[in-house]
């Protein structure tokens, strides 16, 4: 896959302008055209849409991954005190994927989703890619751990899940599946307005494998209005934008977000994050002064 450079912006304000432009586009679309819009922030623009499983260099099939996470369930339940009634299963997932395209009222969340989300939240390598329904929460994660003196920008991704053009019954091409938000899991999931996606491809109609998200989207960076309208109006793959914002905007952005009480304390709810938030506010005060 070619390098995803994205669109370089000069400031936080320019990002807000592009965000309003895209929102205007969305308002003109029927809800059946754009099913959902998700946002993701990353302080490292070179990572693109890599999952934590891909960052570990692990390339496994559905069956291999599900076998592994099912095997460790006893240890997870013993140490966490939690119990999961449904475990991820490749056969069940294939049935769930097939049901998405047949007009039935299939549940948004796939089998074993709660368990997979729990593992992802607590650092186990995962094929799930985490997003937020809020662009501002995505911005917080892009800037909070960035160094304002770094040369590289931070990146915010915008993903449009299109309601047309997806062939759930033929997975020879990479396909992104959005898993929804309504599950029982860690409270951070709800504080951060989280949703997850995973991307799959079937090889030789036998093995279902996880595929890179980058390969399953149409990159719309820098496209004029007319071309974006054409993509929205016709059956097309999911759409995505990548905006790069200078890291020097860090304190401006964190100050903007904190005015709306969006900070580490409200997003994580821990004493550690309370201390980080208080320290951040002291840095913001020095920046303003």
Short mmCIF file of C-alpha atoms in Angstrom, two decimals:
data_model
loop_
_atom_site.label_atom_id
_atom_site.label_comp_id
_atom_site.label_asym_id
_atom_site.label_seq_id
_atom_site.Cartn_x
_atom_site.Cartn_y
_atom_site.Cartn_z
CA UNK A 1 0.00 0.00 0.00
CA UNK A 2 1.35 3.42 -0.93
CA UNK A 3 2.27 5.91 1.75
CA UNK A 4 -0.70 7.79 3.12
CA UNK A 5 0.54 11.35 3.40
CA UNK A 6 -2.80 12.97 4.17
CA UNK A 7 -3.54 16.69 4.06
CA UNK A 8 -1.15 19.03 5.85
CA UNK A 9 -2.91 21.82 7.74
CA UNK A 10 -1.39 24.95 9.21
CA UNK A 11 -3.41 25.19 12.41
CA UNK A 12 -6.10 23.79 14.68
CA UNK A 13 -8.52 26.36 13.31
CA UNK A 14 -7.98 25.03 9.81
CA UNK A 15 -8.91 21.56 11.01
CA UNK A 16 -12.12 22.91 12.53
CA UNK A 17 -12.93 24.49 9.16
CA UNK A 18 -12.42 21.18 7.35
CA UNK A 19 -14.51 19.45 9.97
CA UNK A 20 -17.41 21.84 9.37
CA UNK A 21 -17.01 21.34 5.61
CA UNK A 22 -17.37 17.57 6.01
CA UNK A 23 -20.30 17.97 8.37
CA UNK A 24 -22.00 20.06 5.73
CA UNK A 25 -21.46 17.27 3.22
CA UNK A 26 -22.93 14.75 5.66
CA UNK A 27 -26.08 16.78 6.27
CA UNK A 28 -26.89 16.66 2.57
CA UNK A 29 -26.70 12.85 2.47
CA UNK A 30 -29.48 10.38 3.29
CA UNK A 31 -28.67 8.45 6.46
CA UNK A 32 -28.58 5.27 4.38
CA UNK A 33 -25.63 6.63 2.39
CA UNK A 34 -23.31 7.35 5.32
CA UNK A 35 -24.06 4.95 8.17
CA UNK A 36 -21.61 6.39 10.66
CA UNK A 37 -18.72 8.84 11.01
CA UNK A 38 -15.85 7.97 13.30
CA UNK A 39 -12.67 9.78 14.34
CA UNK A 40 -9.24 8.65 15.43
CA UNK A 41 -6.25 10.65 16.68
CA UNK A 42 -2.61 9.56 16.61
CA UNK A 43 0.51 11.50 17.55
CA UNK A 44 2.53 9.40 15.10
CA UNK A 45 1.47 10.16 11.49
CA UNK A 46 3.45 7.20 10.14
CA UNK A 47 1.31 4.57 11.87
CA UNK A 48 -1.77 5.30 9.77
CA UNK A 49 -4.64 2.95 10.65
CA UNK A 50 -2.59 0.12 12.14
CA UNK A 51 -4.21 -2.05 14.80
CA UNK A 52 -2.25 -3.08 17.88
CA UNK A 53 -2.09 -6.59 16.38
CA UNK A 54 -0.41 -5.19 13.25
CA UNK A 55 1.97 -3.06 15.33
CA UNK A 56 3.16 -6.27 16.97
CA UNK A 57 3.83 -7.74 13.52
CA UNK A 58 1.30 -10.53 14.09
CA UNK A 59 -0.44 -11.72 10.92
CA UNK A 60 -2.96 -14.37 11.88
CA UNK A 61 -6.23 -15.82 10.65
CA UNK A 62 -9.55 -15.49 12.43
CA UNK A 63 -9.28 -19.05 13.64
CA UNK A 64 -5.76 -18.61 15.03
CA UNK A 65 -6.63 -15.43 16.87
CA UNK A 66 -9.91 -16.67 18.30
CA UNK A 67 -8.27 -19.91 19.44
CA UNK A 68 -5.64 -17.89 21.29
CA UNK A 69 -8.02 -15.48 23.05
CA UNK A 70 -10.34 -18.33 23.99
CA UNK A 71 -7.42 -20.25 25.50
CA UNK A 72 -6.48 -17.38 27.83
CA UNK A 73 -10.06 -16.77 28.98
CA UNK A 74 -9.64 -18.76 32.21
CA UNK A 75 -6.70 -16.60 33.30
CA UNK A 76 -8.51 -13.39 32.35
CA UNK A 77 -11.65 -14.37 34.27
CA UNK A 78 -9.66 -15.53 37.30
CA UNK A 79 -7.69 -12.29 37.60
CA UNK A 80 -10.45 -9.85 36.62
CA UNK A 81 -13.36 -11.46 38.43
CA UNK A 82 -15.48 -11.10 35.31
CA UNK A 83 -17.30 -13.76 33.31
CA UNK A 84 -18.15 -13.87 29.61
CA UNK A 85 -20.98 -16.06 28.39
CA UNK A 86 -20.09 -15.72 24.70
CA UNK A 87 -16.64 -16.32 23.23
CA UNK A 88 -15.47 -15.25 19.75
CA UNK A 89 -15.88 -18.04 17.22
CA UNK A 90 -14.96 -18.04 13.53
CA UNK A 91 -18.07 -19.93 12.41
CA UNK A 92 -20.33 -17.56 14.34
CA UNK A 93 -18.53 -14.57 12.86
CA UNK A 94 -18.97 -15.85 9.33
CA UNK A 95 -22.69 -16.20 9.96
CA UNK A 96 -22.85 -12.70 11.45
CA UNK A 97 -21.00 -11.18 8.48
CA UNK A 98 -23.28 -12.95 5.99
CA UNK A 99 -26.38 -11.75 7.86
CA UNK A 100 -25.37 -8.09 7.54
CA UNK A 101 -26.10 -8.04 3.84
CA UNK A 102 -29.29 -10.08 3.65
CA UNK A 103 -31.71 -7.52 5.05
CA UNK A 104 -32.25 -9.30 8.35
CA UNK A 105 -32.22 -7.47 11.66
CA UNK A 106 -28.85 -8.79 12.73
CA UNK A 107 -27.47 -7.39 16.00
CA UNK A 108 -24.86 -4.70 15.48
CA UNK A 109 -22.36 -6.33 17.80
CA UNK A 110 -20.87 -9.66 16.68
CA UNK A 111 -20.52 -12.76 18.89
CA UNK A 112 -17.94 -12.33 21.65
CA UNK A 113 -17.56 -8.59 21.03
CA UNK A 114 -17.63 -7.69 24.74
CA UNK A 115 -14.70 -9.99 25.46
CA UNK A 116 -12.67 -8.71 22.50
CA UNK A 117 -13.31 -5.10 23.54
CA UNK A 118 -12.21 -5.88 27.10
CA UNK A 119 -8.95 -7.40 25.87
CA UNK A 120 -8.34 -4.41 23.60
CA UNK A 121 -8.98 -1.90 26.39
CA UNK A 122 -6.44 -3.61 28.60
CA UNK A 123 -3.60 -3.85 26.12
CA UNK A 124 -3.86 -7.32 24.60
CA UNK A 125 -2.86 -7.20 20.88
CA UNK A 126 -6.10 -6.83 18.99
CA UNK A 127 -7.48 -6.69 15.44
CA UNK A 128 -9.96 -4.08 16.66
CA UNK A 129 -9.19 -0.50 15.70
CA UNK A 130 -10.51 2.00 18.22
CA UNK A 131 -12.33 5.15 17.17
CA UNK A 132 -14.43 7.83 18.82
CA UNK A 133 -17.70 9.34 17.70
CA UNK A 134 -16.24 12.70 18.78
CA UNK A 135 -13.60 14.53 16.71
CA UNK A 136 -12.56 16.41 19.86
CA UNK A 137 -11.81 13.24 21.79
CA UNK A 138 -9.77 12.08 18.80
CA UNK A 139 -7.91 15.40 18.92
CA UNK A 140 -7.14 14.90 22.61
CA UNK A 141 -5.52 11.54 21.92
CA UNK A 142 -3.54 13.02 19.04
CA UNK A 143 -2.11 15.88 21.08
CA UNK A 144 -2.03 14.79 24.73
CA UNK A 145 1.21 12.80 24.51
CA UNK A 146 2.77 14.73 21.64
CA UNK A 147 5.87 16.86 22.09
CA UNK A 148 5.08 20.38 20.97
CA UNK A 149 8.65 20.68 19.71
CA UNK A 150 8.56 17.62 17.46
CA UNK A 151 8.95 18.10 13.72
CA UNK A 152 6.34 15.53 12.79
CA UNK A 153 2.69 16.60 12.94
CA UNK A 154 -0.06 14.68 14.67
CA UNK A 155 -2.87 13.13 12.65
CA UNK A 156 -6.63 12.96 12.93
CA UNK A 157 -8.47 10.42 10.77
CA UNK A 158 -12.10 10.67 9.74
CA UNK A 159 -13.85 7.50 8.60
CA UNK A 160 -17.17 7.44 6.77
CA UNK A 161 -18.87 4.06 6.76
CA UNK A 162 -20.81 3.99 3.51
CA UNK A 163 -24.14 2.21 3.31
CA UNK A 164 -23.75 1.15 -0.32
CA UNK A 165 -21.13 -0.72 -2.27
CA UNK A 166 -20.27 -3.32 0.37
CA UNK A 167 -20.37 -6.95 -0.66
CA UNK A 168 -20.64 -8.92 2.57
CA UNK A 169 -20.94 -12.22 0.78
CA UNK A 170 -17.74 -11.81 -1.22
CA UNK A 171 -14.74 -11.02 0.91
CA UNK A 172 -11.97 -11.38 -1.65
CA UNK A 173 -11.42 -7.62 -1.20
CA UNK A 174 -10.69 -6.08 2.23
CA UNK A 175 -13.88 -5.06 4.03
CA UNK A 176 -14.21 -2.90 7.15
CA UNK A 177 -16.91 -3.91 9.61
CA UNK A 178 -18.13 -1.40 12.18
CA UNK A 179 -19.06 -3.13 15.42
CA UNK A 180 -21.18 -0.49 17.16
CA UNK A 181 -21.04 0.94 20.67
CA UNK A 182 -23.72 -0.84 22.67
CA UNK A 183 -21.85 -3.38 24.76
CA UNK A 184 -21.03 -3.98 28.41
CA UNK A 185 -17.38 -3.21 28.90
CA UNK A 186 -15.00 -0.85 30.73
CA UNK A 187 -16.42 2.57 31.60
CA UNK A 188 -13.68 4.20 29.50
CA UNK A 189 -15.51 2.91 26.44
CA UNK A 190 -18.43 5.22 27.19
CA UNK A 191 -16.41 8.14 28.51
CA UNK A 192 -14.48 8.17 25.23
CA UNK A 193 -17.52 7.54 22.99
CA UNK A 194 -15.66 4.54 21.62
CA UNK A 195 -16.48 2.30 18.72
CA UNK A 196 -14.42 -0.41 17.06
CA UNK A 197 -13.89 -1.66 13.56
CA UNK A 198 -12.03 -4.59 12.12
CA UNK A 199 -11.03 -5.32 8.56
CA UNK A 200 -11.17 -8.77 6.95
CA UNK A 201 -10.38 -10.53 3.70
CA UNK A 202 -11.03 -14.10 2.66
CA UNK A 203 -8.19 -15.83 0.80
CA UNK A 204 -9.10 -18.45 -1.77
CA UNK A 205 -12.57 -18.72 -0.21
CA UNK A 206 -11.08 -20.67 2.67
CA UNK A 207 -9.32 -18.71 5.37
CA UNK A 208 -10.67 -15.46 6.73
CA UNK A 209 -7.82 -13.14 7.67
CA UNK A 210 -7.51 -9.71 9.18
CA UNK A 211 -6.54 -7.10 6.61
CA UNK A 212 -5.12 -3.56 6.91
CA UNK A 213 -7.77 -0.87 7.24
CA UNK A 214 -5.77 1.33 4.86
CA UNK A 215 -6.52 -1.10 2.02
CA UNK A 216 -10.29 -0.92 2.47
CA UNK A 217 -10.93 2.81 2.21
CA UNK A 218 -10.95 5.43 -0.51
CA UNK A 219 -8.57 8.17 0.56
CA UNK A 220 -10.27 11.48 -0.06
CA UNK A 221 -7.50 13.85 1.02
CA UNK A 222 -7.34 16.92 -1.16
CA UNK A 223 -10.29 15.99 -3.37
CA UNK A 224 -12.42 18.90 -4.64
CA UNK A 225 -16.08 19.15 -3.70
CA UNK A 226 -17.30 17.67 -6.97
CA UNK A 227 -15.27 14.47 -6.58
CA UNK A 228 -16.33 13.98 -2.97
CA UNK A 229 -19.96 14.44 -4.03
CA UNK A 230 -19.44 11.82 -6.76
CA UNK A 231 -18.11 9.30 -4.23
CA UNK A 232 -21.04 9.92 -1.91
CA UNK A 233 -23.60 9.70 -4.69
CA UNK A 234 -22.47 6.36 -6.10
CA UNK A 235 -21.90 2.92 -4.58
CA UNK A 236 -18.35 3.14 -3.33
CA UNK A 237 -15.99 1.79 -0.67
CA UNK A 238 -15.82 3.49 2.69
CA UNK A 239 -14.27 6.95 2.65
CA UNK A 240 -11.49 8.32 4.84
CA UNK A 241 -9.57 11.53 5.39
CA UNK A 242 -6.26 12.08 7.17
CA UNK A 243 -5.47 15.56 8.45
CA UNK A 244 -2.00 16.44 9.75
CA UNK A 245 -1.81 19.26 12.28
CA UNK A 246 1.46 20.79 13.55
CA UNK A 247 2.42 19.51 17.00
CA UNK A 248 3.23 23.09 18.05
CA UNK A 249 -0.55 23.58 18.34
CA UNK A 250 -0.61 21.24 21.35
CA UNK A 251 -1.34 23.69 24.15
CA UNK A 252 -3.82 25.66 22.07
CA UNK A 253 -5.76 22.46 21.34
CA UNK A 254 -5.62 21.11 24.91
CA UNK A 255 -6.73 24.50 26.23
CA UNK A 256 -9.63 24.54 23.76
CA UNK A 257 -10.69 21.03 24.79
CA UNK A 258 -10.30 21.66 28.53
CA UNK A 259 -12.70 24.60 28.31
CA UNK A 260 -15.32 21.98 27.42
CA UNK A 261 -14.10 19.77 30.30
CA UNK A 262 -12.54 17.31 27.89
CA UNK A 263 -9.31 16.08 29.45
CA UNK A 264 -7.61 12.98 30.82
CA UNK A 265 -9.68 13.03 34.01
CA UNK A 266 -13.03 13.02 32.23
CA UNK A 267 -11.88 10.49 29.61
CA UNK A 268 -10.29 7.99 32.01
CA UNK A 269 -11.68 8.85 35.45
CA UNK A 270 -8.61 7.84 37.47
CA UNK A 271 -6.52 9.59 40.12
CA UNK A 272 -3.46 9.30 37.89
CA UNK A 273 -5.29 11.20 35.18
CA UNK A 274 -6.44 13.78 37.74
CA UNK A 275 -2.79 14.57 38.46
CA UNK A 276 -1.95 14.69 34.74
CA UNK A 277 -4.90 17.02 34.13
CA UNK A 278 -3.82 19.37 36.91
CA UNK A 279 -0.29 19.39 35.51
CA UNK A 280 -1.66 20.03 32.03
CA UNK A 281 -3.64 23.02 33.27
CA UNK A 282 -0.51 24.46 34.83
CA UNK A 283 1.25 24.13 31.45
CA UNK A 284 -1.72 25.74 29.71
CA UNK A 285 -1.59 28.67 32.14
CA UNK A 286 2.12 29.17 31.42
CA UNK A 287 1.42 28.95 27.70
CA UNK A 288 -1.30 31.61 27.95
CA UNK A 289 0.86 33.87 30.10
#
